[in-house]
Steps between C-alpha positions, in 0.01 A plus 500: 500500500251182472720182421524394150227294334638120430564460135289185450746284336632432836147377650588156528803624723329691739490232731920605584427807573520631849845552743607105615671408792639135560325345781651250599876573414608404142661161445817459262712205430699380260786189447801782527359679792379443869106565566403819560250716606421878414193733502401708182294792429315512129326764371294471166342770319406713240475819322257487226719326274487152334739311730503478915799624653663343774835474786573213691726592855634211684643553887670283674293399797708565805715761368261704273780523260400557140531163310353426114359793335289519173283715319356490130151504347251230390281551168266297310445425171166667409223272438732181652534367806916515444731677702867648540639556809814764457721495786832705611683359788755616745752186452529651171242271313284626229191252443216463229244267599219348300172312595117486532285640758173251564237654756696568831877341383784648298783216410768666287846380398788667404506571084837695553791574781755745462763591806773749528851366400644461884178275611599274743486112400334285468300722239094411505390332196084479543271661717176409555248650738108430596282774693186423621199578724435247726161460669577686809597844260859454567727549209746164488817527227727213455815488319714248291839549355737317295876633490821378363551276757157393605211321320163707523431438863238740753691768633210798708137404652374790612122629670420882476202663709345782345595832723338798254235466254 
């Protein structure tokens, strides 16, 4: 079966596209937590549709243990260069972010947070996230959070090598 044609609302996405892997190791911190590192797999694709779909698998990196999951989809609004970035989590977050995607850089920040009722505290508030190719063709995310303890304050830096087309 030949792969499905892009829908071309997505276009100016196609630049995610691909399997990632962190190269270097991820880098996390935040004022309630000791530094850490951790590798992550992404993949990023599509079927056809009007949106990318995508899962983000963090590993711890001596262990291999599973860590942060997420998966969700991204879609456009036709004819705009806006985006929402619809995310599921495995801490038991469910995220809507919103933004604008200019050339080779999506920033988006959270529009809406929900979480199951036994979260653990302190509860995030704000998300906010940039991805962007860097000269090199490396994919480079970096993540800010505010919770309800903390200020908005940069929380992941991470680099991603493309592995598959």
């Amino acid at each position: 079966m030949e792969p499905p044609k892009m829908n071309p609302v997505v276009e100016p996405l196609s630049w995610m596209l691909g399997t990632w892997l962190s190269d270097p190791p991820g880098a996390g911190t935040f004022p309630t937590l000791q530094p850490f590192q951790y590798l992550e797999e992404v993949h990023i694709s599509h079927v056809g549709q009007p949106m990318l779909n995508f899962s983000f698998n963090s590993f711890h990196p001596d262990t291999r243990k599973p860590m942060h999951r997420e998966c969700g989809f991204i879609r456009l609004e036709p004819d705009t260069n806006k985006v929402a970035f619809v995310s599921a989590q495995n801490t038991g977050i469910v995220e809507v972010e919103e933004g604008e995607v200019n050339g080779q850089e999506l920033c988006i920040a959270s529009h809406s947070i929900a979480r199951i009722s036994f979260a653990k505290e302190p509860h995030v508030e704000q998300i906010t996230r940039k991805f962007r190719l860097n000269s090199e063709g490396k994919l480079e995310q970096t993540v800010s959070m505010a919770t309800t303890t903390q200020p908005m304050t940069p929380h992941l830096h991470v680099t991603y090598k493309k592995v598959t087309p």
